[in-house]
Coordinates of N, CA and C in Angstrom, one line a residue:
Chain A
E943 N -17.2 11.3 6.7 CA -16.2 9.8 5.8 C -15.5 8.9 7.0
P944 N -15.8 7.6 7.1 CA -14.6 7.1 8.1 C -13.6 7.1 7.4
E945 N -12.3 6.9 8.6 CA -11.3 6.9 8.2 C -10.3 5.7 9.3
V946 N -9.3 5.3 8.7 CA -8.7 4.6 10.0 C -7.3 5.7 10.3
T947 N -7.8 5.5 12.1 CA -6.8 6.1 13.0 C -5.6 5.6 13.1
Q948 N -4.2 6.0 13.6 CA -2.9 5.3 14.3 C -2.6 6.4 15.2
T949 N -2.2 5.7 16.6 CA -1.5 6.4 17.1 C -0.1 5.6 17.7
P950 N 0.8 6.0 18.5 CA 0.9 7.7 18.2 C 1.2 8.2 16.9
S951 N 1.5 9.4 16.3 CA 1.7 9.8 15.1 C 3.4 9.6 15.0
H952 N 4.1 9.9 16.0 CA 5.6 10.0 16.1 C 6.1 9.0 17.2
Q953 N 6.7 7.8 17.0 CA 7.3 7.1 18.4 C 9.3 7.0 18.1
V954 N 9.3 7.6 19.3 CA 10.8 7.2 19.5 C 11.1 6.4 20.7
T955 N 12.0 5.6 20.3 CA 12.7 4.3 21.4 C 14.2 4.3 21.0
Q956 N 14.4 3.7 22.1 CA 15.8 3.3 22.4 C 15.8 1.5 21.7
M957 N 17.0 1.7 20.7 CA 17.3 -0.1 20.2 C 16.9 -1.2 21.3
G958 N 16.5 -2.2 20.7 CA 16.3 -3.5 21.8 C 14.8 -3.5 23.0
Q959 N 14.2 -1.8 22.7 CA 12.9 -1.7 23.4 C 12.0 -2.4 22.7
E960 N 10.8 -2.8 23.6 CA 9.6 -3.3 22.7 C 8.6 -1.9 22.3
V961 N 7.8 -2.0 21.3 CA 6.9 -0.9 21.1 C 5.5 -1.8 20.1
I962 N 4.6 -0.7 20.8 CA 3.5 -1.4 20.3 C 2.5 0.2 19.4
L963 N 2.3 -0.3 18.2 CA 1.4 0.7 17.3 C 0.4 0.3 17.2
R964 N -0.5 1.4 17.5 CA -2.1 1.3 17.6 C -2.8 1.6 16.4
C965 N -3.8 0.9 15.8 CA -4.8 1.4 14.6 C -6.2 1.0 15.3
V966 N -7.1 2.4 14.7 CA -8.3 2.0 14.7 C -8.9 1.5 13.5
P967 N -9.0 0.6 12.4 CA -9.5 0.3 11.2 C -11.0 0.9 11.1
I968 N -11.5 0.9 10.2 CA -12.7 1.3 9.6 C -13.9 0.0 10.2
S969 N -15.0 0.5 10.7 CA -15.8 -0.2 11.4 C -16.3 -1.6 11.3
N970 N -16.7 -1.3 9.5 CA -17.3 -2.8 9.0 C -16.4 -3.5 8.2
H971 N -14.8 -3.0 8.1 CA -14.2 -3.8 7.2 C -13.6 -4.8 8.3
L972 N -13.4 -6.2 7.3 CA -12.8 -7.3 7.9 C -11.3 -7.6 7.7
Y973 N -10.8 -6.8 6.8 CA -9.4 -7.3 6.4 C -8.2 -6.3 6.9
F974 N -7.7 -6.2 7.9 CA -6.6 -5.3 8.3 C -5.1 -5.8 7.8
Y975 N -4.4 -4.7 7.6 CA -3.1 -4.9 7.1 C -2.0 -4.0 7.6
W976 N -0.8 -4.0 8.2 CA 0.4 -3.2 8.2 C 1.5 -3.5 7.0
Y977 N 1.7 -2.4 7.1 CA 3.0 -1.6 6.3 C 3.9 -1.2 6.6
R978 N 5.3 -1.0 6.1 CA 6.2 -0.2 6.6 C 6.7 0.6 5.1
Q979 N 7.2 1.7 5.3 CA 7.7 2.2 4.3 C 9.2 3.2 5.3
I980 N 10.4 3.0 4.9 CA 11.3 3.6 5.0 C 11.8 4.8 4.2
L981 N 12.3 5.6 4.6 CA 11.8 6.8 3.9 C 12.8 7.1 2.8
G982 N 11.9 7.3 1.7 CA 12.3 7.5 0.3 C 12.6 5.7 -0.4
Q983 N 11.8 5.1 0.4 CA 11.7 3.8 -0.4 C 10.5 3.4 -0.8
K984 N 10.0 2.1 -0.7 CA 8.7 1.4 -1.3 C 7.8 0.8 -0.5
V985 N 6.9 0.8 -0.4 CA 5.7 0.6 0.8 C 5.7 -0.8 0.7
E986 N 6.2 -1.4 1.8 CA 6.3 -2.9 2.1 C 5.3 -3.6 2.7
F987 N 4.7 -4.7 2.2 CA 3.7 -5.4 3.1 C 4.5 -6.1 4.3
L988 N 3.9 -6.1 5.5 CA 3.9 -7.0 6.3 C 2.9 -7.6 6.8
V989 N 2.0 -8.0 7.0 CA 1.0 -8.7 7.3 C -0.1 -8.3 6.8
S990 N -1.3 -9.5 6.6 CA -2.6 -9.1 6.6 C -3.4 -10.1 7.6
F991 N -4.4 -9.6 8.3 CA -5.2 -10.3 9.0 C -6.6 -10.4 8.9
Y992 N -7.3 -11.4 9.1 CA -8.9 -11.6 8.6 C -9.2 -12.7 9.6
N993 N -10.4 -12.7 10.1 CA -11.1 -13.9 10.8 C -10.1 -13.7 12.5
N994 N -9.5 -12.6 12.9 CA -9.0 -13.0 14.3 C -7.5 -13.9 13.7
E995 N -7.2 -14.0 12.5 CA -5.7 -14.7 12.9 C -5.0 -14.0 11.5
I996 N -3.5 -14.5 11.5 CA -2.9 -13.6 10.2 C -3.2 -14.3 8.6
S997 N -3.6 -13.8 8.3 CA -3.8 -14.4 6.9 C -2.8 -14.6 5.6
E998 N -1.7 -13.0 5.7 CA -0.6 -13.7 5.0 C 0.2 -12.9 5.4
K999 N 1.9 -13.3 5.1 CA 2.4 -12.0 6.1 C 3.9 -12.3 4.9
S1000 N 5.1 -11.3 5.2 CA 6.2 -11.2 4.1 C 7.1 -11.8 4.7
E1001 N 8.5 -11.8 4.0 CA 9.1 -12.4 4.9 C 9.9 -11.4 5.9
I1002 N 9.6 -9.6 5.7 CA 10.2 -9.2 6.8 C 9.3 -9.8 8.3
F1003 N 8.3 -10.1 8.0 CA 7.3 -9.8 9.2 C 8.1 -11.6 10.0
D1004 N 9.1 -11.5 10.9 CA 9.5 -12.5 11.5 C 9.4 -12.6 12.9
D1005 N 9.7 -13.5 13.6 CA 9.2 -13.7 14.9 C 9.6 -11.9 16.0
Q1006 N 10.1 -11.4 15.5 CA 10.1 -10.0 16.4 C 8.9 -9.4 16.3
F1007 N 8.3 -9.6 15.4 CA 6.6 -9.2 14.9 C 6.2 -10.0 15.4
S1008 N 4.6 -9.4 16.2 CA 3.1 -10.1 16.2 C 1.8 -8.9 16.3
V1009 N 0.9 -9.1 15.7 CA 0.3 -8.3 15.4 C -1.2 -9.0 16.2
E1010 N -2.2 -8.4 16.5 CA -3.3 -8.6 17.9 C -4.5 -7.7 17.7
R1011 N -5.6 -8.6 17.6 CA -7.1 -7.4 17.7 C -7.7 -7.6 18.9
P1012 N -7.3 -6.9 20.0 CA -7.3 -7.0 21.5 C -9.1 -7.1 22.0
D1013 N -9.8 -6.0 21.2 CA -10.8 -5.9 20.9 C -11.8 -5.5 20.0
G1014 N -13.1 -5.1 19.7 CA -13.9 -5.2 18.8 C -13.2 -4.3 17.5
S1015 N -11.9 -2.9 17.9 CA -11.6 -2.2 17.5 C -10.6 -1.9 17.4
N1016 N -9.5 -2.1 18.0 CA -8.2 -1.8 18.1 C -7.6 -3.2 17.1
F1017 N -6.4 -2.4 16.5 CA -5.9 -3.7 15.8 C -3.8 -3.1 16.0
T1018 N -3.0 -4.3 16.4 CA -1.9 -3.9 16.9 C -0.8 -4.0 16.1
L1019 N 0.4 -3.5 16.2 CA 1.8 -4.3 16.0 C 2.4 -4.1 16.9
K1020 N 3.2 -5.1 17.2 CA 4.1 -5.4 18.3 C 5.6 -5.6 17.7
I1021 N 6.5 -4.8 18.3 CA 7.6 -5.4 17.7 C 8.7 -5.6 18.9
R1022 N 9.1 -6.3 19.2 CA 9.8 -7.3 20.5 C 11.1 -6.2 21.1
S1023 N 11.9 -6.3 19.9 CA 13.3 -5.8 20.1 C 13.8 -5.2 19.0
T1024 N 13.6 -4.1 19.2 CA 13.7 -2.9 18.1 C 15.1 -2.9 17.8
K1025 N 15.2 -2.8 16.6 CA 16.7 -2.6 15.7 C 16.7 -1.2 14.8
L1026 N 17.7 -0.8 14.7 CA 18.1 0.8 14.3 C 17.1 0.8 13.0
E1027 N 17.5 -0.3 12.4 CA 16.8 -0.6 10.6 C 15.6 -0.6 10.7
D1028 N 14.8 -0.8 11.9 CA 13.5 -0.5 12.0 C 12.5 0.6 11.9
S1029 N 13.5 1.5 12.0 CA 13.0 2.7 11.8 C 12.3 3.1 10.3
A1030 N 11.1 3.6 10.5 CA 10.2 3.7 9.2 C 9.2 4.4 9.6
M1031 N 8.1 4.4 9.0 CA 6.9 4.9 8.8 C 6.1 3.5 8.1
Y1032 N 5.2 3.5 9.5 CA 4.6 2.1 9.4 C 2.8 2.1 9.6
F1033 N 2.3 2.1 8.4 CA 0.8 2.3 7.8 C 0.1 1.1 8.4
C1034 N -1.4 1.3 8.7 CA -2.0 0.2 9.1 C -3.2 0.7 8.3
A1035 N -3.9 -0.4 7.3 CA -4.8 0.1 6.3 C -5.7 -1.2 6.7
S1036 N -7.1 -1.0 6.2 CA -8.4 -1.9 6.3 C -9.1 -2.0 5.2
S1037 N -9.8 -2.8 4.7 CA -10.3 -3.2 3.6 C -11.5 -4.2 3.8
E1038 N -12.8 -3.7 3.4 CA -13.8 -4.5 3.1 C -14.0 -5.8 2.6
R1039 N -13.6 -5.6 1.3 CA -13.0 -6.5 0.4 C -11.3 -6.2 -0.4
D1040 N -11.3 -5.3 -1.0 CA -10.1 -5.4 -2.0 C -10.0 -4.2 -2.0
E1041 N -10.6 -2.6 -1.8 CA -9.9 -1.2 -2.0 C -9.7 -1.4 -0.1
Q1042 N -8.0 -0.8 -0.2 CA -7.7 -0.6 1.1 C -7.5 1.0 1.2
F1043 N -8.2 1.0 2.6 CA -7.9 2.4 3.3 C -6.8 2.5 4.3
F1044 N -6.1 3.2 3.9 CA -4.5 3.4 4.6 C -4.8 4.5 5.8
G1045 N -4.2 4.3 7.0 CA -4.3 5.1 8.1 C -3.0 6.7 7.7
P1046 N -3.0 7.4 8.4 CA -1.6 8.4 8.3 C -0.6 7.6 8.6
G1047 N -0.6 6.7 9.4 CA 1.1 6.4 9.6 C 1.4 6.7 11.1
T1048 N 2.4 5.7 11.2 CA 3.2 6.4 12.9 C 4.5 5.8 12.1
R1049 N 5.2 7.5 12.5 CA 7.0 7.2 12.1 C 7.7 6.9 13.9
L1050 N 8.4 5.7 13.5 CA 8.7 4.9 14.2 C 10.7 5.3 14.0
T1051 N 10.9 5.8 15.1 CA 12.9 6.4 15.3 C 13.5 5.5 16.0
V1052 N 14.1 4.7 15.8 CA 14.9 4.2 16.6 C 16.6 4.3 16.9
L1053 N 16.3 4.7 18.4 CA 17.9 5.4 18.5 C 18.8 4.4 18.9
Chain B
S1472 N 10.8 -13.6 -5.9 CA 10.4 -13.4 -5.6 C 9.9 -11.9 -6.5
Q1473 N 8.4 -11.5 -6.0 CA 7.5 -10.6 -7.0 C 8.5 -9.2 -7.6
K1474 N 8.9 -9.3 -8.8 CA 9.6 -7.8 -9.2 C 8.4 -7.1 -9.8
I1475 N 8.6 -5.5 -9.7 CA 7.6 -4.7 -10.0 C 8.6 -3.6 -10.2
E1476 N 8.0 -2.8 -11.2 CA 8.8 -1.7 -11.8 C 8.2 -0.9 -12.6
Q1477 N 7.9 0.4 -12.4 CA 7.4 1.8 -12.7 C 8.2 2.6 -13.4
N1478 N 7.6 3.2 -14.1 CA 8.8 3.6 -15.0 C 9.5 4.9 -14.6
S1479 N 10.4 5.6 -14.6 CA 11.1 6.6 -14.4 C 11.0 7.1 -12.8
E1480 N 11.7 7.8 -12.6 CA 11.6 8.2 -11.3 C 11.1 9.1 -11.2
A1481 N 10.6 10.1 -12.1 CA 9.6 11.8 -12.3 C 9.3 11.5 -13.5
L1482 N 8.2 12.0 -13.7 CA 7.3 12.2 -15.2 C 6.9 13.9 -14.8
N1483 N 7.7 14.6 -15.3 CA 6.8 15.9 -16.1 C 6.3 16.1 -17.3
I1484 N 4.9 16.7 -17.0 CA 4.2 17.1 -18.4 C 3.4 18.5 -17.6
Q1485 N 3.2 19.3 -18.9 CA 2.2 20.1 -18.8 C 0.8 19.9 -18.9
E1486 N 0.4 21.2 -18.0 CA -1.3 21.1 -17.6 C -2.0 20.9 -18.7
G1487 N -2.9 20.3 -18.7 CA -4.1 19.7 -19.4 C -4.0 18.4 -20.5
K1488 N -2.4 18.1 -20.3 CA -1.9 16.9 -21.3 C -2.2 15.3 -20.5
T1489 N -2.3 14.3 -21.1 CA -2.4 13.2 -20.8 C -1.1 12.6 -20.3
A1490 N -1.0 12.0 -19.0 CA 0.2 11.5 -18.0 C -0.2 10.0 -18.4
T1491 N 0.9 9.2 -18.8 CA 0.5 8.0 -19.0 C 2.0 7.4 -17.7
L1492 N 1.4 6.6 -17.2 CA 2.4 5.7 -16.0 C 2.2 4.5 -16.2
T1493 N 3.5 3.5 -16.3 CA 3.5 2.1 -16.5 C 4.1 1.3 -15.3
C1494 N 3.4 0.0 -15.1 CA 3.6 -0.7 -14.3 C 3.8 -2.3 -14.4
N1495 N 5.3 -2.4 -14.9 CA 5.4 -3.8 -15.0 C 5.9 -4.7 -14.2
Y1496 N 5.4 -6.4 -14.0 CA 5.6 -6.9 -12.7 C 6.4 -8.0 -13.7
T1497 N 7.3 -9.3 -13.0 CA 7.6 -10.3 -13.1 C 7.1 -11.4 -12.2
N1498 N 7.4 -13.1 -12.8 CA 6.8 -14.0 -12.2 C 5.4 -14.2 -12.4
Y1499 N 4.8 -14.4 -11.1 CA 3.4 -15.3 -11.6 C 2.2 -13.9 -12.1
S1500 N 1.3 -14.1 -12.2 CA 0.5 -13.3 -12.6 C -0.6 -12.9 -11.5
P1501 N -0.7 -11.7 -11.0 CA -1.7 -11.5 -9.5 C -3.1 -11.3 -9.7
A1502 N -4.0 -11.5 -8.9 CA -5.3 -11.6 -9.3 C -6.2 -10.5 -9.4
Y1503 N -5.2 -9.4 -9.2 CA -5.6 -7.4 -9.2 C -4.6 -7.0 -9.1
L1504 N -4.6 -5.7 -9.6 CA -4.0 -5.0 -9.9 C -4.3 -3.4 -9.1
Q1505 N -4.0 -2.7 -8.2 CA -4.3 -1.7 -7.6 C -3.6 -0.7 -8.0
W1506 N -4.1 0.6 -8.3 CA -3.1 2.1 -8.1 C -3.6 3.1 -7.3
Y1507 N -2.4 3.5 -6.6 CA -3.0 4.5 -5.5 C -2.2 5.6 -5.8
R1508 N -2.3 6.6 -4.8 CA -1.7 8.7 -4.9 C -1.3 8.3 -3.7
Q1509 N -0.1 8.6 -3.6 CA 0.7 9.1 -2.6 C 1.4 10.4 -2.1
D1510 N 0.9 11.2 -1.7 CA 1.2 12.9 -1.3 C 2.7 12.6 -0.3
P1511 N 3.7 13.7 0.1 CA 4.6 13.3 0.8 C 3.7 13.5 2.2
G1512 N 4.4 12.6 3.1 CA 4.2 12.0 4.6 C 3.0 11.7 4.8
R1513 N 2.4 11.0 3.6 CA 1.0 10.7 3.8 C 0.7 9.1 3.3
G1514 N -0.1 8.6 3.8 CA -0.7 6.9 3.5 C -1.1 7.4 1.9
P1515 N -0.8 6.0 1.4 CA -1.6 5.9 0.4 C -3.2 5.9 -0.1
V1516 N -3.3 6.4 -0.8 CA -4.9 6.7 -1.2 C -5.4 5.9 -2.4
F1517 N -6.1 5.2 -2.0 CA -6.9 3.9 -3.2 C -7.5 4.7 -4.5
L1518 N -6.6 4.5 -5.4 CA -7.7 4.9 -7.0 C -8.4 4.4 -7.6
L1519 N -7.8 2.9 -8.3 CA -9.0 2.1 -8.9 C -7.8 0.6 -8.8
L1520 N -9.1 -0.1 -9.1 CA -8.5 -1.8 -9.3 C -8.9 -2.7 -10.2
I1521 N -8.1 -3.1 -10.8 CA -8.4 -3.8 -12.2 C -8.5 -5.1 -11.5
R1522 N -8.9 -6.2 -12.2 CA -8.7 -7.5 -12.4 C -8.3 -7.9 -13.4
E1523 N -7.7 -9.8 -13.0 CA -7.0 -10.5 -14.2 C -7.8 -10.5 -15.4
N1524 N -8.9 -10.6 -15.3 CA -10.4 -11.0 -16.4 C -10.7 -9.5 -17.0
E1525 N -10.3 -8.1 -16.5 CA -10.5 -6.7 -17.2 C -9.6 -6.4 -17.6
K1526 N -9.7 -5.9 -19.0 CA -8.7 -5.3 -19.9 C -8.7 -3.8 -19.6
E1527 N -9.7 -3.0 -19.1 CA -9.9 -1.5 -18.7 C -10.7 -1.5 -17.7
K1528 N -10.4 -0.2 -17.4 CA -11.3 0.0 -16.0 C -11.1 1.7 -16.1
R1529 N -12.1 2.5 -15.8 CA -12.5 3.7 -16.1 C -12.8 4.4 -15.0
K1530 N -12.7 5.9 -14.2 CA -13.0 6.2 -13.6 C -12.5 8.2 -13.6
E1531 N -13.8 8.4 -14.1 CA -13.8 10.4 -14.1 C -12.6 10.3 -14.7
R1532 N -11.9 11.1 -15.1 CA -10.1 11.2 -15.7 C -9.1 9.9 -15.5
L1533 N -9.6 9.0 -14.7 CA -8.4 7.9 -14.9 C -8.6 6.9 -15.5
K1534 N -7.7 6.0 -16.2 CA -8.2 5.0 -17.0 C -7.2 4.2 -16.6
V1535 N -7.5 2.9 -16.4 CA -6.1 1.8 -16.0 C -6.2 0.4 -17.1
T1536 N -5.4 0.1 -17.8 CA -5.3 -1.1 -18.6 C -4.4 -2.3 -17.9
F1537 N -4.7 -3.3 -18.6 CA -4.1 -4.8 -17.8 C -3.8 -5.5 -18.7
D1538 N -2.7 -6.0 -19.0 CA -2.4 -7.0 -20.1 C -1.4 -8.2 -19.4
T1539 N -2.3 -9.0 -19.4 CA -1.5 -10.0 -18.2 C -0.5 -10.7 -19.3
T1540 N -0.6 -10.9 -20.7 CA 0.6 -11.2 -21.2 C 1.6 -10.7 -21.5
L1541 N 1.2 -9.3 -21.4 CA 2.9 -8.4 -21.4 C 3.1 -8.2 -20.0
K1542 N 2.2 -8.7 -19.1 CA 2.6 -8.5 -17.5 C 2.8 -7.1 -17.2
Q1543 N 1.8 -6.2 -17.6 CA 1.7 -4.6 -17.6 C 0.7 -3.9 -17.3
S1544 N 0.5 -2.8 -16.5 CA -0.5 -2.1 -16.6 C -0.2 -0.8 -17.1
L1545 N -0.8 0.1 -17.6 CA -1.0 1.8 -17.9 C -1.9 2.4 -16.6
F1546 N -1.4 3.4 -16.6 CA -2.4 4.1 -15.7 C -2.4 5.5 -16.2
H1547 N -3.4 6.2 -17.0 CA -3.7 7.5 -17.3 C -4.4 8.2 -17.0
I1548 N -3.8 9.4 -16.8 CA -4.8 10.5 -16.0 C -5.1 11.5 -17.4
T1549 N -6.1 12.1 -17.7 CA -6.3 12.8 -19.3 C -6.6 13.8 -18.3
A1550 N -6.3 14.6 -19.3 CA -6.5 16.5 -19.2 C -5.9 16.4 -17.6
S1551 N -4.7 16.3 -17.2 CA -3.7 17.0 -16.3 C -4.2 18.2 -15.4
Q1552 N -3.9 17.7 -14.5 CA -4.1 19.3 -13.3 C -2.7 19.5 -12.6
P1553 N -2.6 20.4 -12.2 CA -1.3 20.3 -11.2 C -1.4 19.9 -9.6
A1554 N -2.8 20.0 -9.7 CA -3.3 19.2 -8.5 C -2.8 17.4 -8.3
D1555 N -3.1 17.2 -9.6 CA -2.7 15.4 -10.0 C -0.9 15.1 -9.4
S1556 N -0.3 16.3 -9.3 CA 1.2 16.1 -8.7 C 0.9 15.5 -7.7
A1557 N 1.8 14.1 -7.8 CA 2.0 13.5 -6.5 C 3.0 12.2 -7.1
T1558 N 2.8 11.0 -6.2 CA 3.6 10.1 -6.5 C 2.6 8.8 -6.6
Y1559 N 2.5 8.3 -7.8 CA 1.6 6.8 -8.0 C 2.2 5.7 -8.1
L1560 N 1.6 4.8 -6.8 CA 2.1 3.6 -6.5 C 1.0 2.3 -7.3
C1561 N 1.2 1.5 -7.7 CA 0.8 0.2 -8.4 C 0.9 -1.0 -7.5
A1562 N 0.0 -1.6 -6.9 CA 0.3 -2.9 -6.4 C -0.4 -3.8 -6.5
L1563 N 0.5 -5.2 -6.6 CA -0.1 -6.7 -6.8 C -1.4 -6.9 -5.7
G1564 N -2.2 -7.7 -5.9 CA -2.6 -9.1 -4.9 C -1.9 -9.9 -5.1
V1565 N -1.6 -11.0 -4.2 CA -1.2 -11.8 -5.2 C -1.5 -13.2 -3.5
G1566 N -0.5 -13.7 -3.5 CA -0.9 -14.7 -2.5 C -2.3 -16.0 -2.5
L1567 N -2.4 -16.7 -1.7 CA -3.6 -17.5 -1.6 C -4.9 -17.1 -1.3
N1568 N -4.9 -16.2 -0.6 CA -6.0 -15.3 -0.3 C -6.1 -14.1 -1.1
F1569 N -4.9 -13.7 -1.9 CA -4.8 -12.6 -2.8 C -5.0 -11.3 -1.9
N1570 N -4.5 -11.3 -0.4 CA -4.2 -10.3 0.1 C -3.4 -10.2 1.2
K1571 N -2.3 -10.4 -0.1 CA -0.8 -9.8 -0.3 C -0.2 -8.9 -0.7
F1572 N 0.6 -7.9 -0.7 CA 0.1 -7.1 -1.6 C 2.1 -7.1 -1.9
Y1573 N 2.4 -6.4 -3.3 CA 3.5 -6.0 -3.7 C 3.4 -4.7 -4.1
F1574 N 4.1 -3.5 -3.7 CA 4.0 -2.3 -4.2 C 5.5 -2.0 -4.8
G1575 N 4.8 -1.2 -6.1 CA 5.9 -0.8 -6.6 C 6.5 1.0 -6.3
S1576 N 7.7 1.0 -6.5 CA 8.6 1.9 -5.9 C 8.0 3.6 -6.4
G1577 N 7.0 3.1 -7.0 CA 6.3 4.8 -7.5 C 6.6 5.5 -8.4
T1578 N 5.8 6.1 -9.3 CA 6.5 7.7 -10.1 C 5.8 8.6 -9.7
K1579 N 7.0 9.7 -9.5 CA 6.5 11.1 -9.2 C 6.0 11.3 -10.5
L1580 N 4.7 12.1 -10.4 CA 4.4 12.9 -11.3 C 4.4 14.7 -11.3
N1581 N 4.8 15.3 -11.6 CA 4.7 17.0 -11.7 C 3.9 17.3 -12.8
V1582 N 3.3 18.2 -12.6 CA 1.9 18.8 -13.8 C 2.4 20.1 -13.3
K1583 N 3.1 20.7 -14.7 CA 3.6 22.1 -14.8 C 2.3 23.1 -15.2
P1584 N 1.8 24.2 -14.6 CA 0.8 25.1 -15.1 C 0.9 25.9 -16.4

């Protein structure tokens, strides 16, 4: 069964450093998403991406965040200058239409 | 902004009983509402979707209702099993293109044998 994959599973970085989180969505899907979940809190929408451009973004998704689909298979989330409060689990999801398939997540720890 | 409330932090029920979980929302009406299951340390897994013009949806032991007047969705698991123990999340699809999602904080369901 096709699935969304994410790498790395765990990323540790120093405050102020740039990180890139990678996702491979399901191949025939058209919509791509990034979410974050701070430990013990709710899943928070960051951004949706369709037709090679951002479709929707949340208030969290400020100038320090960017997304890219550099080739036909990868979907990346870049955080330019990480802060302590960026520590969270980051989930990528993809959908053909409405049903979203989530990846296993990348745990980001900012020290 | 959209506010979503899911009932109680944990729901404890006996195996074989029906679990009923609630999702209430405020402000504008979403185009559709989704229910997900999340196990510890894992990503959410899609269960059911119900659109604003639908009253009820079923899938095996799962049933979802959607009342746009009350701004509420109910999620039922019939004949519950210990394997159903997990956190259940509701999510509202909103925005211009309906692909912006607000998630509730989830209800933790414990099914005891």
